[in-house]
mmCIF file with all atom_site columns, N, CA, C and O in Angstrom:
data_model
loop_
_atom_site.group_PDB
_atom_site.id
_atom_site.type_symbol
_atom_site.label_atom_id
_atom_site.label_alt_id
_atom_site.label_comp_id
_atom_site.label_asym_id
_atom_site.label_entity_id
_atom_site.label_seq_id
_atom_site.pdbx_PDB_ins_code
_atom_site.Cartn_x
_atom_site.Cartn_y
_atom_site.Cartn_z
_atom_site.occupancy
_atom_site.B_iso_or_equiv
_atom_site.pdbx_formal_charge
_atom_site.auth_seq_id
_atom_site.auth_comp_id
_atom_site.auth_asym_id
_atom_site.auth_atom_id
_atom_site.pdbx_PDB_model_num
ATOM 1   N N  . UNK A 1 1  ? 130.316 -85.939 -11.231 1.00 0.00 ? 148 UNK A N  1
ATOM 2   C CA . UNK A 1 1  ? 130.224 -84.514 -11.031 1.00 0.00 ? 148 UNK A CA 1
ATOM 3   C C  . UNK A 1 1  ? 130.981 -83.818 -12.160 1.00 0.00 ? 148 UNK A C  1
ATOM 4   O O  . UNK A 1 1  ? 131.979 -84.352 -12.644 1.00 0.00 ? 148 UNK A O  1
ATOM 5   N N  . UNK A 1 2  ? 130.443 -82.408 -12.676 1.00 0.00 ? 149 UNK A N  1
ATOM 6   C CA . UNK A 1 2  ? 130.812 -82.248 -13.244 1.00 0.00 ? 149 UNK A CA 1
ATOM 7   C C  . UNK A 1 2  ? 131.792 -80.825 -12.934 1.00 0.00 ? 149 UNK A C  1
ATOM 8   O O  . UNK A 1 2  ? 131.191 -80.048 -12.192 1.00 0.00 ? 149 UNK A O  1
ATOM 9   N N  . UNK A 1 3  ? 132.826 -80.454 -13.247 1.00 0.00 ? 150 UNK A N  1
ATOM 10  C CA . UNK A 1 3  ? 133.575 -79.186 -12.572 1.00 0.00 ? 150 UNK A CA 1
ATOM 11  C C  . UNK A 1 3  ? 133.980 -78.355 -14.047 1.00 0.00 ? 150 UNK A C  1
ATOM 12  O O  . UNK A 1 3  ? 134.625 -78.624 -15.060 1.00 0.00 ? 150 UNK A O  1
ATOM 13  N N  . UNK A 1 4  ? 133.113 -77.063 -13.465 1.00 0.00 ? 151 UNK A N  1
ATOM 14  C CA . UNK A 1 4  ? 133.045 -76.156 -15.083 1.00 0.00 ? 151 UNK A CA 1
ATOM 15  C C  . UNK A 1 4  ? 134.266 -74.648 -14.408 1.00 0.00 ? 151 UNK A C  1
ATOM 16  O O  . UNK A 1 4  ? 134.291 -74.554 -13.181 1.00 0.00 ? 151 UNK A O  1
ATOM 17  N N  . UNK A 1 5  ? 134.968 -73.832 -15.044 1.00 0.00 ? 152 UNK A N  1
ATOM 18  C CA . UNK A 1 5  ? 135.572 -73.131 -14.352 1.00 0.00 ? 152 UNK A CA 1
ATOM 19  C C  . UNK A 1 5  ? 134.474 -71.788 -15.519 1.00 0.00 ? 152 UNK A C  1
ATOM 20  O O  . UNK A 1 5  ? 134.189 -72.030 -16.692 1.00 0.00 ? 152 UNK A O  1
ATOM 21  N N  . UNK A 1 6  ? 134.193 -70.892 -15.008 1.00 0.00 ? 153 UNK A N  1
ATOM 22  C CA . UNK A 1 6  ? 133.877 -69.999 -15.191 1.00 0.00 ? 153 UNK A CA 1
ATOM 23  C C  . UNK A 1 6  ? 133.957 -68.557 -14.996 1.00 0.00 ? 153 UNK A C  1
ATOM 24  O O  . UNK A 1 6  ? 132.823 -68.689 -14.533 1.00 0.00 ? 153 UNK A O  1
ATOM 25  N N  . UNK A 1 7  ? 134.161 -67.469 -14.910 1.00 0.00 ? 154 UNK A N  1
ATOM 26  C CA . UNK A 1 7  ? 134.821 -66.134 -14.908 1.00 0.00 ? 154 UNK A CA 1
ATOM 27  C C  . UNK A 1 7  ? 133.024 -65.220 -14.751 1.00 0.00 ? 154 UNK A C  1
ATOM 28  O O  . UNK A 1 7  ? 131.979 -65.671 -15.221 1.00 0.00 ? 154 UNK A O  1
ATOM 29  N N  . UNK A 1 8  ? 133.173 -63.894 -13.963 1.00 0.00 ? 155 UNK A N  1
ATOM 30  C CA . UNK A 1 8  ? 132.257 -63.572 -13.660 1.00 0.00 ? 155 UNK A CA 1
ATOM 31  C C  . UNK A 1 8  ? 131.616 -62.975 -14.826 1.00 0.00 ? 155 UNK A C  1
ATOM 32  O O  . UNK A 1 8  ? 132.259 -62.565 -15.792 1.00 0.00 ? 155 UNK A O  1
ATOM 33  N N  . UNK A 1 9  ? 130.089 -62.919 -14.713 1.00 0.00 ? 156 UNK A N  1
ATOM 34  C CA . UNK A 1 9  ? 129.255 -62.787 -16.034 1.00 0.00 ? 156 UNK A CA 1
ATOM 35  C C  . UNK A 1 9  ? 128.914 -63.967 -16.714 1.00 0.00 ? 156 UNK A C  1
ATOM 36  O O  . UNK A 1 9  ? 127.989 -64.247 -17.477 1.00 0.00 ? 156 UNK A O  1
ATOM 37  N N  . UNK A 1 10 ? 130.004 -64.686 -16.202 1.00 0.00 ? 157 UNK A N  1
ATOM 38  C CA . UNK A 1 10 ? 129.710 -66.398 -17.798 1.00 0.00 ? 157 UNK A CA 1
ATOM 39  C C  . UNK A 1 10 ? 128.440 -67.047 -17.248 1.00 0.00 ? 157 UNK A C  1
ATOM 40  O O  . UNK A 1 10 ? 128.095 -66.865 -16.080 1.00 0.00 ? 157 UNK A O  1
ATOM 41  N N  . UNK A 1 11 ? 127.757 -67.796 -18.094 1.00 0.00 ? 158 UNK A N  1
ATOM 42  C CA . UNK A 1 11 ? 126.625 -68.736 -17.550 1.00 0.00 ? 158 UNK A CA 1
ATOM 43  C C  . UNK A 1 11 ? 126.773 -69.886 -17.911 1.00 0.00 ? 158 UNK A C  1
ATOM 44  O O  . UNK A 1 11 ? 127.221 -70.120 -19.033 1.00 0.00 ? 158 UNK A O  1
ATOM 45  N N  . UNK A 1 12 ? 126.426 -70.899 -17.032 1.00 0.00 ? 159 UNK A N  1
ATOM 46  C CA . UNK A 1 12 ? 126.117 -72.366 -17.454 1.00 0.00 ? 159 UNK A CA 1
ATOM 47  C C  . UNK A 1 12 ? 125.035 -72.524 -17.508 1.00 0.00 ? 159 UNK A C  1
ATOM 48  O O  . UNK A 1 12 ? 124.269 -71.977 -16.714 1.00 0.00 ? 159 UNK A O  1
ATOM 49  N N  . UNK A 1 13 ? 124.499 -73.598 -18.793 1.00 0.00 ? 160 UNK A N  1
ATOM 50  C CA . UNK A 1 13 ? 122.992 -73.926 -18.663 1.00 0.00 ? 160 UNK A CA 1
ATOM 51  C C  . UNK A 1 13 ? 122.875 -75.076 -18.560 1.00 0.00 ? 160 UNK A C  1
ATOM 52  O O  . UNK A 1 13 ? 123.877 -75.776 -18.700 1.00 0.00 ? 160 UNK A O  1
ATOM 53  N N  . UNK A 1 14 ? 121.572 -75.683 -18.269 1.00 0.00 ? 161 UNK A N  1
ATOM 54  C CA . UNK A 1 14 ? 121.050 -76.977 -17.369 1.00 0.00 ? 161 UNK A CA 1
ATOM 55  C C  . UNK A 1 14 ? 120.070 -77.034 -18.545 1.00 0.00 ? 161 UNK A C  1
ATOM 56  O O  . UNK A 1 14 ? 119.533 -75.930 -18.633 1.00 0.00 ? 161 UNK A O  1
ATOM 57  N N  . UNK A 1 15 ? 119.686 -77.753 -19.347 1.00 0.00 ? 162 UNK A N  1
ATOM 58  C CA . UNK A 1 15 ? 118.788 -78.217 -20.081 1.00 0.00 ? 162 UNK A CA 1
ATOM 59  C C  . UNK A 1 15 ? 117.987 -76.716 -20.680 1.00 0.00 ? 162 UNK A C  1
ATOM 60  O O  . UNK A 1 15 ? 118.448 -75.663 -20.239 1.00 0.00 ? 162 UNK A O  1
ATOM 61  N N  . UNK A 1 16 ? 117.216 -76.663 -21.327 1.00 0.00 ? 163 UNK A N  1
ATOM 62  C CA . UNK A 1 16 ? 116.620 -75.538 -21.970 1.00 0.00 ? 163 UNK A CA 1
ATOM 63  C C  . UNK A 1 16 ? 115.983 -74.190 -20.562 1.00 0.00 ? 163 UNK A C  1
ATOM 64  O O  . UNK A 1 16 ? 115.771 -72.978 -20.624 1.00 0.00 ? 163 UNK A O  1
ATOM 65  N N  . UNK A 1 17 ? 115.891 -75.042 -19.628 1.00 0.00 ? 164 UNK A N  1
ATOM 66  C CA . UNK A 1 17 ? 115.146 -74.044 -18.936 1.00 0.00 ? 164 UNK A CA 1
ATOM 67  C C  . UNK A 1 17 ? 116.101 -73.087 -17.519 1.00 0.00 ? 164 UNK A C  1
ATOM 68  O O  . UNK A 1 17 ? 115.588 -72.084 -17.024 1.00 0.00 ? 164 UNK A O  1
ATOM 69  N N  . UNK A 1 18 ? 117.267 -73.527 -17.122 1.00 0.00 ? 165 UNK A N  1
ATOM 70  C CA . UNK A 1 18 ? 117.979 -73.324 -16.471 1.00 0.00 ? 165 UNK A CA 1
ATOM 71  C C  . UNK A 1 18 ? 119.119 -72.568 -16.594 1.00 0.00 ? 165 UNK A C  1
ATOM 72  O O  . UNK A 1 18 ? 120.004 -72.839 -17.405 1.00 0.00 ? 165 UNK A O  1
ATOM 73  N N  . UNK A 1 19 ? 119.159 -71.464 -15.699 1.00 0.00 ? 166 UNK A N  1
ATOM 74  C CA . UNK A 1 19 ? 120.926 -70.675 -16.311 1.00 0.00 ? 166 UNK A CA 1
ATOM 75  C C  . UNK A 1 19 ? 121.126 -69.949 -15.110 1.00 0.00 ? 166 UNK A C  1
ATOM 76  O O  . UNK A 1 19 ? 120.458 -69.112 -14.504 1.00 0.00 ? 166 UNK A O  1
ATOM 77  N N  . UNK A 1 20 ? 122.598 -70.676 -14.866 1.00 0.00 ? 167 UNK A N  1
ATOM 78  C CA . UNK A 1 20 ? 123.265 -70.350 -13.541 1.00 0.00 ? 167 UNK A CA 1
ATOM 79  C C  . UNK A 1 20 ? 124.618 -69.289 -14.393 1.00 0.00 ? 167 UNK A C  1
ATOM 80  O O  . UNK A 1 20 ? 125.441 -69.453 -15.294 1.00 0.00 ? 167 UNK A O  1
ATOM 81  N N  . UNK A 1 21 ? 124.147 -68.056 -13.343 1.00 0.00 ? 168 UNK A N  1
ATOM 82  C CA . UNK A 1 21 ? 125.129 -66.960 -13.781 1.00 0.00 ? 168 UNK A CA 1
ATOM 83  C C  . UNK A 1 21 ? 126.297 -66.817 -12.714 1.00 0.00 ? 168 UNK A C  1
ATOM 84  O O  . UNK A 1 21 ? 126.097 -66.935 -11.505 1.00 0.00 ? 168 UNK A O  1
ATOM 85  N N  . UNK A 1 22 ? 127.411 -66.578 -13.224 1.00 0.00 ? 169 UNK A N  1
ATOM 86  C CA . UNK A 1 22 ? 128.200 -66.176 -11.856 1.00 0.00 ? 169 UNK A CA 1
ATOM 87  C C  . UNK A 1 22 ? 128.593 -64.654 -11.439 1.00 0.00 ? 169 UNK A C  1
ATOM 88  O O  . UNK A 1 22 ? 129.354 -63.889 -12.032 1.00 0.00 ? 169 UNK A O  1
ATOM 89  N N  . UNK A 1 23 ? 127.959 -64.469 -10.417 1.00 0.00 ? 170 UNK A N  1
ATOM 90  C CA . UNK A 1 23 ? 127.626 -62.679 -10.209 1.00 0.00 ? 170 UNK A CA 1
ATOM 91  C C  . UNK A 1 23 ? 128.971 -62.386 -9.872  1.00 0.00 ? 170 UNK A C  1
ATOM 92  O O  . UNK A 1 23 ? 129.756 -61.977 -10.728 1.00 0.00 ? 170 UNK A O  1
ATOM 93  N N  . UNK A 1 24 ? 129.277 -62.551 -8.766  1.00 0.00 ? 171 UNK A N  1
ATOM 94  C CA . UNK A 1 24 ? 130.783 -62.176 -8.583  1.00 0.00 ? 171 UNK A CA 1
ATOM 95  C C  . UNK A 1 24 ? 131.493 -63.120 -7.761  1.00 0.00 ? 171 UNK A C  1
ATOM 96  O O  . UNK A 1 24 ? 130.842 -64.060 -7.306  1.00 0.00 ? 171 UNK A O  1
ATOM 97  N N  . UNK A 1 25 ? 132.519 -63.042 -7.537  1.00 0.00 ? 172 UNK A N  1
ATOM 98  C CA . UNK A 1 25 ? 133.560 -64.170 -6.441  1.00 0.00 ? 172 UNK A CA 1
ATOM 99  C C  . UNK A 1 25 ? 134.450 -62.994 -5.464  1.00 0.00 ? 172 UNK A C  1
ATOM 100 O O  . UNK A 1 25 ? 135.047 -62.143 -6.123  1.00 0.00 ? 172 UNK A O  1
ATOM 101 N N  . UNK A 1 26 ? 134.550 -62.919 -4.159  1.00 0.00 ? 173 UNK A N  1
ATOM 102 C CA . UNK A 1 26 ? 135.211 -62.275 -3.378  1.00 0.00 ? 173 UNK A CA 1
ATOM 103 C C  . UNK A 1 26 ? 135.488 -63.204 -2.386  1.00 0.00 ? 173 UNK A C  1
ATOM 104 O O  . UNK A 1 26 ? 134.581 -63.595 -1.652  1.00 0.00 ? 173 UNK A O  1
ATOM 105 N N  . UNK A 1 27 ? 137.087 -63.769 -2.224  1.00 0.00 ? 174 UNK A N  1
ATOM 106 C CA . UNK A 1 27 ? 137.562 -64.363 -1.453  1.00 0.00 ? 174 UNK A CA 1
ATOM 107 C C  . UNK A 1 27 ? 137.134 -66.342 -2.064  1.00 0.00 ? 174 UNK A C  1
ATOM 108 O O  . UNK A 1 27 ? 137.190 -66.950 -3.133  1.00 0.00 ? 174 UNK A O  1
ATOM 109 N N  . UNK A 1 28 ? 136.852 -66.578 -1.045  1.00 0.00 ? 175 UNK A N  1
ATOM 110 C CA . UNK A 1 28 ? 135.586 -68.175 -1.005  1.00 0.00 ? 175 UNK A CA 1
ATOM 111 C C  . UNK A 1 28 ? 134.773 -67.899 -1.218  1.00 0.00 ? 175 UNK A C  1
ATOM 112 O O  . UNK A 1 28 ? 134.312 -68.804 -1.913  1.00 0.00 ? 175 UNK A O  1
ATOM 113 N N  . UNK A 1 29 ? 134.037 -67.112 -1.121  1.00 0.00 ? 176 UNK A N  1
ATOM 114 C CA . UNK A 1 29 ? 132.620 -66.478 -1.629  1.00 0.00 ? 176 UNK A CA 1
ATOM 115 C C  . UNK A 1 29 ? 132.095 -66.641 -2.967  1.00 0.00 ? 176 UNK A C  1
ATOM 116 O O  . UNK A 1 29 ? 132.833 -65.877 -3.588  1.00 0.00 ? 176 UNK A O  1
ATOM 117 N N  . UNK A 1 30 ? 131.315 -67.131 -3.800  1.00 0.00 ? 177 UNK A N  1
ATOM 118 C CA . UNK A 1 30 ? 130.953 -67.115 -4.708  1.00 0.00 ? 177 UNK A CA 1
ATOM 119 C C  . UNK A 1 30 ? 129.616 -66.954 -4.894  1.00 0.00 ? 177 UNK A C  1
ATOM 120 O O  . UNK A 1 30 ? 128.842 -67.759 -4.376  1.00 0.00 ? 177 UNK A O  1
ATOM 121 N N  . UNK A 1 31 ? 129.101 -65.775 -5.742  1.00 0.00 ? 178 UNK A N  1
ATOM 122 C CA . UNK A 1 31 ? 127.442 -65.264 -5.532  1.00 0.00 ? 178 UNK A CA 1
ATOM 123 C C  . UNK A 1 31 ? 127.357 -65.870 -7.119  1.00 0.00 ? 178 UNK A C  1
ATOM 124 O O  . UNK A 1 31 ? 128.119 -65.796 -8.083  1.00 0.00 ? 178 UNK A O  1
ATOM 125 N N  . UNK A 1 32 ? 126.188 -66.436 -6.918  1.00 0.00 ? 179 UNK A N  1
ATOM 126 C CA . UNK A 1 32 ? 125.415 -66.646 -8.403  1.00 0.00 ? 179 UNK A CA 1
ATOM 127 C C  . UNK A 1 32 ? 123.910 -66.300 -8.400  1.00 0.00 ? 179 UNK A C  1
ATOM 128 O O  . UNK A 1 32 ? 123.243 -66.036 -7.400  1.00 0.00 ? 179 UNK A O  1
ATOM 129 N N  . UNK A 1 33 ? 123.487 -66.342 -9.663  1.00 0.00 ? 180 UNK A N  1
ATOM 130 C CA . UNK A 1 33 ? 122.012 -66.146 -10.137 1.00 0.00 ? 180 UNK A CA 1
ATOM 131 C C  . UNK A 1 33 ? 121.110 -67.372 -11.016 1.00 0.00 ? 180 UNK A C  1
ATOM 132 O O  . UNK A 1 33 ? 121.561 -67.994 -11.978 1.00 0.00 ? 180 UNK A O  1
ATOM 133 N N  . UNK A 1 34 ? 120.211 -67.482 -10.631 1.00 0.00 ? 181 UNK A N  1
ATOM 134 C CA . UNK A 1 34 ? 119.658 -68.611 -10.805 1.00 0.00 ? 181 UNK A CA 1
ATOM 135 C C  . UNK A 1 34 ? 118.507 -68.271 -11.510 1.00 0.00 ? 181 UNK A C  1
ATOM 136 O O  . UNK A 1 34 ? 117.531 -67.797 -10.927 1.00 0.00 ? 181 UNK A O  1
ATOM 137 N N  . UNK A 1 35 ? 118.532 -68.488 -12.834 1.00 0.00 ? 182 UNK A N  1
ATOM 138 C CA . UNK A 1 35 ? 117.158 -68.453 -13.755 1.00 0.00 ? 182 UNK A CA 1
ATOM 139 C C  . UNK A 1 35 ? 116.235 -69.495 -14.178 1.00 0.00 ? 182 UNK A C  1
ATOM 140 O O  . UNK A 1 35 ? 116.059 -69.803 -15.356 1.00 0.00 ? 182 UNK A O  1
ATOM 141 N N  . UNK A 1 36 ? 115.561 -70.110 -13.026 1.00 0.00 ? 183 UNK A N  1
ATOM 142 C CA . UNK A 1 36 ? 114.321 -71.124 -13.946 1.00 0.00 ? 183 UNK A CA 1
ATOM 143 C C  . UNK A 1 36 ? 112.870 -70.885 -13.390 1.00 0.00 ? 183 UNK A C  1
ATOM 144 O O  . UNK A 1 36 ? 112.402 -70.052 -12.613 1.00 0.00 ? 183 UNK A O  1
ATOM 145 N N  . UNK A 1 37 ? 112.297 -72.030 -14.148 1.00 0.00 ? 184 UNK A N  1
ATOM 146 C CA . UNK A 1 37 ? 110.913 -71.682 -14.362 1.00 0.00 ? 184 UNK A CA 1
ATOM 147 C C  . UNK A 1 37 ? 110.535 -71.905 -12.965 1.00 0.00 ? 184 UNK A C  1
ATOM 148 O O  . UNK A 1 37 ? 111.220 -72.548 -12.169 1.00 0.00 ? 184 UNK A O  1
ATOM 149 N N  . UNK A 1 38 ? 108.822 -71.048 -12.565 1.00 0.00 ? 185 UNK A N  1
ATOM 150 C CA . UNK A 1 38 ? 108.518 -71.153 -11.060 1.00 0.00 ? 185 UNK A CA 1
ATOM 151 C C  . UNK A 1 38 ? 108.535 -72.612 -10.988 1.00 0.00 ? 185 UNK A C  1
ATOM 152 O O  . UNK A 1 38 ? 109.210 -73.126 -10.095 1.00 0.00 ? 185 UNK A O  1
ATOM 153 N N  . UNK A 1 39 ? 107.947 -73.283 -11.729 1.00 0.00 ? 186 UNK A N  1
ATOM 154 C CA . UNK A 1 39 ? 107.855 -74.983 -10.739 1.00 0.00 ? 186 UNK A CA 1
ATOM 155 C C  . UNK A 1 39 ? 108.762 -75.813 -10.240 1.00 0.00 ? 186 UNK A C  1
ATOM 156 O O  . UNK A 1 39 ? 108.626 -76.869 -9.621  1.00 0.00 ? 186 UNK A O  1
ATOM 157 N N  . UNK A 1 40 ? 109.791 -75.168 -10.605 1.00 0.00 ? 187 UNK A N  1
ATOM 158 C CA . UNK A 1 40 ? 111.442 -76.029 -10.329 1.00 0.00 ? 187 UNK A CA 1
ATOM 159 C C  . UNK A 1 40 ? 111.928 -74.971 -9.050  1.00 0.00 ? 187 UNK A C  1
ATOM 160 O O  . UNK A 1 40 ? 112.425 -73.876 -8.788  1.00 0.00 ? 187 UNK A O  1
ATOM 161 N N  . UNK A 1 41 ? 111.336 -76.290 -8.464  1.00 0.00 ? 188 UNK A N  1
ATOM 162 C CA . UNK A 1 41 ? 112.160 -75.566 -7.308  1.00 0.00 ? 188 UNK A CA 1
ATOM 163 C C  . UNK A 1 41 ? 114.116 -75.284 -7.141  1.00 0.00 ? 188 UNK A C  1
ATOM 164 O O  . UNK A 1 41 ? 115.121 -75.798 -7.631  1.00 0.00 ? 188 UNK A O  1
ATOM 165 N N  . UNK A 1 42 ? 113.870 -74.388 -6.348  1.00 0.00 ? 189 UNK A N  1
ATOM 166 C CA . UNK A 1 42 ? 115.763 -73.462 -6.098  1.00 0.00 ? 189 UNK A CA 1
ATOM 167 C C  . UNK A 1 42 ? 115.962 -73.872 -4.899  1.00 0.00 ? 189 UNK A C  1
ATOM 168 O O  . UNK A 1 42 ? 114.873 -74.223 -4.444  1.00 0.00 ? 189 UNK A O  1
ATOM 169 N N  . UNK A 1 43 ? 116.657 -73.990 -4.265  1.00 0.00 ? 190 UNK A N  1
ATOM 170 C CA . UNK A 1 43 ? 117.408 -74.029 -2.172  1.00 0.00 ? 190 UNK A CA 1
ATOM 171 C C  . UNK A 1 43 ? 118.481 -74.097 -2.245  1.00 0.00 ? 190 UNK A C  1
ATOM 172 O O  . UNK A 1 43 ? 119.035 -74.261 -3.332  1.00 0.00 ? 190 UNK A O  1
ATOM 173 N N  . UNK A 1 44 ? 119.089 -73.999 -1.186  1.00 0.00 ? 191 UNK A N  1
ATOM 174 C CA . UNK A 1 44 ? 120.603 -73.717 -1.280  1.00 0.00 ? 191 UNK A CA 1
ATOM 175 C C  . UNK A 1 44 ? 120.793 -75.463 -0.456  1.00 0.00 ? 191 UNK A C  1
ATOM 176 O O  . UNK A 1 44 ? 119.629 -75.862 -0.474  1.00 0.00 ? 191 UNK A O  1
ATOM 177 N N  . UNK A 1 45 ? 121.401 -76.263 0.012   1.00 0.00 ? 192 UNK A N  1
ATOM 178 C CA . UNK A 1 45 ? 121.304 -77.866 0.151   1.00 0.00 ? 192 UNK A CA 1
ATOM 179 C C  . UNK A 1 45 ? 121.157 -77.548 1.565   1.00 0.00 ? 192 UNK A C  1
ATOM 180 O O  . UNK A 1 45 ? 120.170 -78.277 1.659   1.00 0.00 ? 192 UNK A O  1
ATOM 181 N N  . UNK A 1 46 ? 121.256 -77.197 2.469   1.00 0.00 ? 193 UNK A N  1
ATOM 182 C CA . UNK A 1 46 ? 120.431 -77.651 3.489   1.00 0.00 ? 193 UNK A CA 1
ATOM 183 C C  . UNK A 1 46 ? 119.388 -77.105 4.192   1.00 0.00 ? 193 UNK A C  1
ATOM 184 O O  . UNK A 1 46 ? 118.955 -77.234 5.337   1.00 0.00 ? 193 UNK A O  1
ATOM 185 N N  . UNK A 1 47 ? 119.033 -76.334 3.031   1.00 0.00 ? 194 UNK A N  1
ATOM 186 C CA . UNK A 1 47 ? 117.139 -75.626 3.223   1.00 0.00 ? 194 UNK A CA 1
ATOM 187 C C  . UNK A 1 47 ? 116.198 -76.972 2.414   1.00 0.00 ? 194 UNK A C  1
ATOM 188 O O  . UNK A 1 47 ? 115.138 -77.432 2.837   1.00 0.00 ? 194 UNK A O  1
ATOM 189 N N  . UNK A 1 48 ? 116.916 -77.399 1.196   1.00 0.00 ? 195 UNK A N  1
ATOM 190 C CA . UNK A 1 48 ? 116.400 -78.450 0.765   1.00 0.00 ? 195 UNK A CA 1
ATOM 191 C C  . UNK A 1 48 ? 116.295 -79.634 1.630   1.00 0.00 ? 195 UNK A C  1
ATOM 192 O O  . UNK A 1 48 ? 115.147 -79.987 1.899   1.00 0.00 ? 195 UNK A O  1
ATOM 193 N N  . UNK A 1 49 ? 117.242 -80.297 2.105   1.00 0.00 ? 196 UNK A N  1
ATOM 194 C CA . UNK A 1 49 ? 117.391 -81.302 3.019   1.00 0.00 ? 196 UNK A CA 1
ATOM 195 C C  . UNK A 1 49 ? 116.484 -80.969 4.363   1.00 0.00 ? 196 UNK A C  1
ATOM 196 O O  . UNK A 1 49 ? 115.948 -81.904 4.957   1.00 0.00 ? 196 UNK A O  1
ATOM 197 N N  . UNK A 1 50 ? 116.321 -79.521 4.850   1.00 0.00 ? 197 UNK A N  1
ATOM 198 C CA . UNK A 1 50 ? 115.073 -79.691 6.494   1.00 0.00 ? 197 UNK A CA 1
ATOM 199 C C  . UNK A 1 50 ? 114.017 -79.630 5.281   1.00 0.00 ? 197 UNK A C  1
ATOM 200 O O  . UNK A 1 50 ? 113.206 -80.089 6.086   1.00 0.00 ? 197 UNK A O  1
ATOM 201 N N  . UNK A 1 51 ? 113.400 -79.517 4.310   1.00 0.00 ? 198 UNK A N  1
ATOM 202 C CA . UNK A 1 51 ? 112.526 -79.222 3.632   1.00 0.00 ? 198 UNK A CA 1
ATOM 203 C C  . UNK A 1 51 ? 111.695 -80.939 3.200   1.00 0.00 ? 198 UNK A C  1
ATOM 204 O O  . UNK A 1 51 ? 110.529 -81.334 3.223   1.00 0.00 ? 198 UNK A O  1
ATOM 205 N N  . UNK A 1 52 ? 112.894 -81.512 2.869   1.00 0.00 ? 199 UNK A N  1
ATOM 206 C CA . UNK A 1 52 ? 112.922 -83.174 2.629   1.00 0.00 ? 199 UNK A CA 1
ATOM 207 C C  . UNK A 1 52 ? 112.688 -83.243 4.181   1.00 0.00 ? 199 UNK A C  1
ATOM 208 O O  . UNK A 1 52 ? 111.554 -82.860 4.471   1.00 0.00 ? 199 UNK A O  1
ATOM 209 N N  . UNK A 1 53 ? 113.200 -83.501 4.907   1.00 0.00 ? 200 UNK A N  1
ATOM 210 C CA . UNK A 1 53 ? 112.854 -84.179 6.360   1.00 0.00 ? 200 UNK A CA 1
ATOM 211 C C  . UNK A 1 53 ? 111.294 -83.776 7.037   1.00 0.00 ? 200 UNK A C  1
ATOM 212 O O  . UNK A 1 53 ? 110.600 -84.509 7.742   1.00 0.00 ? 200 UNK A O  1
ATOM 213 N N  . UNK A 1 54 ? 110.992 -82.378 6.585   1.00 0.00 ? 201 UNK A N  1
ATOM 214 C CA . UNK A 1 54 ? 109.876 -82.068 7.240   1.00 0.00 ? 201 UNK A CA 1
ATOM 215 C C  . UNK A 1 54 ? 108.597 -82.402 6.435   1.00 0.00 ? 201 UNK A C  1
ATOM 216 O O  . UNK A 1 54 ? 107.446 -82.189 6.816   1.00 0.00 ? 201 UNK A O  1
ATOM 217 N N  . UNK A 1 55 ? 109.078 -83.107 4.950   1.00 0.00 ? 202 UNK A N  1
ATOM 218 C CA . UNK A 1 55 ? 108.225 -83.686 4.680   1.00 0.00 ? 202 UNK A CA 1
ATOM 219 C C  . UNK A 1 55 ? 108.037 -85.233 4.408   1.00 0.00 ? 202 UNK A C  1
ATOM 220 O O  . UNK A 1 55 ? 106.990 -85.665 3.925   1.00 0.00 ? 202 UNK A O  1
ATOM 221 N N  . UNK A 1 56 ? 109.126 -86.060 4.750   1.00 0.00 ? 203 UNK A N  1
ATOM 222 C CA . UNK A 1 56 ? 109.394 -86.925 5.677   1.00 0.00 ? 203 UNK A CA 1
ATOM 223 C C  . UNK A 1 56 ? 108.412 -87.323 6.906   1.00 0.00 ? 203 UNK A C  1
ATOM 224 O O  . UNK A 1 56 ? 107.854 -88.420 6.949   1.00 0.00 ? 203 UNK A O  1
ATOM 225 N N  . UNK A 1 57 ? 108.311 -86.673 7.556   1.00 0.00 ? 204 UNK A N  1
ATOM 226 C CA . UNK A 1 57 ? 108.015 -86.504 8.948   1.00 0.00 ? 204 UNK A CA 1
ATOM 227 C C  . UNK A 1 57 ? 106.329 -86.270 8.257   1.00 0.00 ? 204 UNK A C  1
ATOM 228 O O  . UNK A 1 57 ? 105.567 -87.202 8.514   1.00 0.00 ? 204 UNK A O  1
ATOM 229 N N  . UNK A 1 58 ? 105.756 -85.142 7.448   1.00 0.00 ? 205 UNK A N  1
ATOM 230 C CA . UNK A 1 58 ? 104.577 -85.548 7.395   1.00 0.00 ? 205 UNK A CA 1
ATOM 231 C C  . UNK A 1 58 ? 103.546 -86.661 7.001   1.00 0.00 ? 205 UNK A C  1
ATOM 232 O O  . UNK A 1 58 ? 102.394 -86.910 7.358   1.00 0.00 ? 205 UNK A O  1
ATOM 233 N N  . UNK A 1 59 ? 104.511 -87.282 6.037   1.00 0.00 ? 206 UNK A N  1
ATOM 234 C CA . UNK A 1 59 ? 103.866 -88.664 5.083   1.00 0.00 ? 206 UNK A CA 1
ATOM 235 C C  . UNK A 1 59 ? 104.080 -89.469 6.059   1.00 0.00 ? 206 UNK A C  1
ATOM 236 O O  . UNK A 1 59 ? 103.815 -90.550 5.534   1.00 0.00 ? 206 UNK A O  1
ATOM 237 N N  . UNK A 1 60 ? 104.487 -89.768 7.512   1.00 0.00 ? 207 UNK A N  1
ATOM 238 C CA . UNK A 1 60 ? 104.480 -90.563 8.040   1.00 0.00 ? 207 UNK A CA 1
ATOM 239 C C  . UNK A 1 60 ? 102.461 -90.690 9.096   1.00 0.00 ? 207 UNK A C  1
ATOM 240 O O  . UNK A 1 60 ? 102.213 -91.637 9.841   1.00 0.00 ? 207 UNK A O  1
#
């Protein structure tokens, strides 16, 4: 894993097509923005994970 510290406004990028912005931080809270292309899918991890299970459940 990798642990980046960043300040609001800064971006990290993910290979040419990806750029995670950090909108603001209040408290634990941390809002970001997420720029990639439509076919790459986005979820937050456990919209991804019922998303994996429910398609799980169909290939069966």
């Amino acid at each position: 894993m990798l642990v980046i510290g960043r300040e609001i406004g800064e971006i990290i990028a993910i290979d040419d097509h990806i750029k995670v912005k950090v909108l603001s931080v209040d408290g634990n809270v941390v809002r970001f923005g997420i720029s990639a292309p439509r076919h790459v899918d986005v979820h937050r991890a456990e919209i991804h994970q019922q998303i994996a299970a429910q398609k799980a459940k169909t290939e069966q």
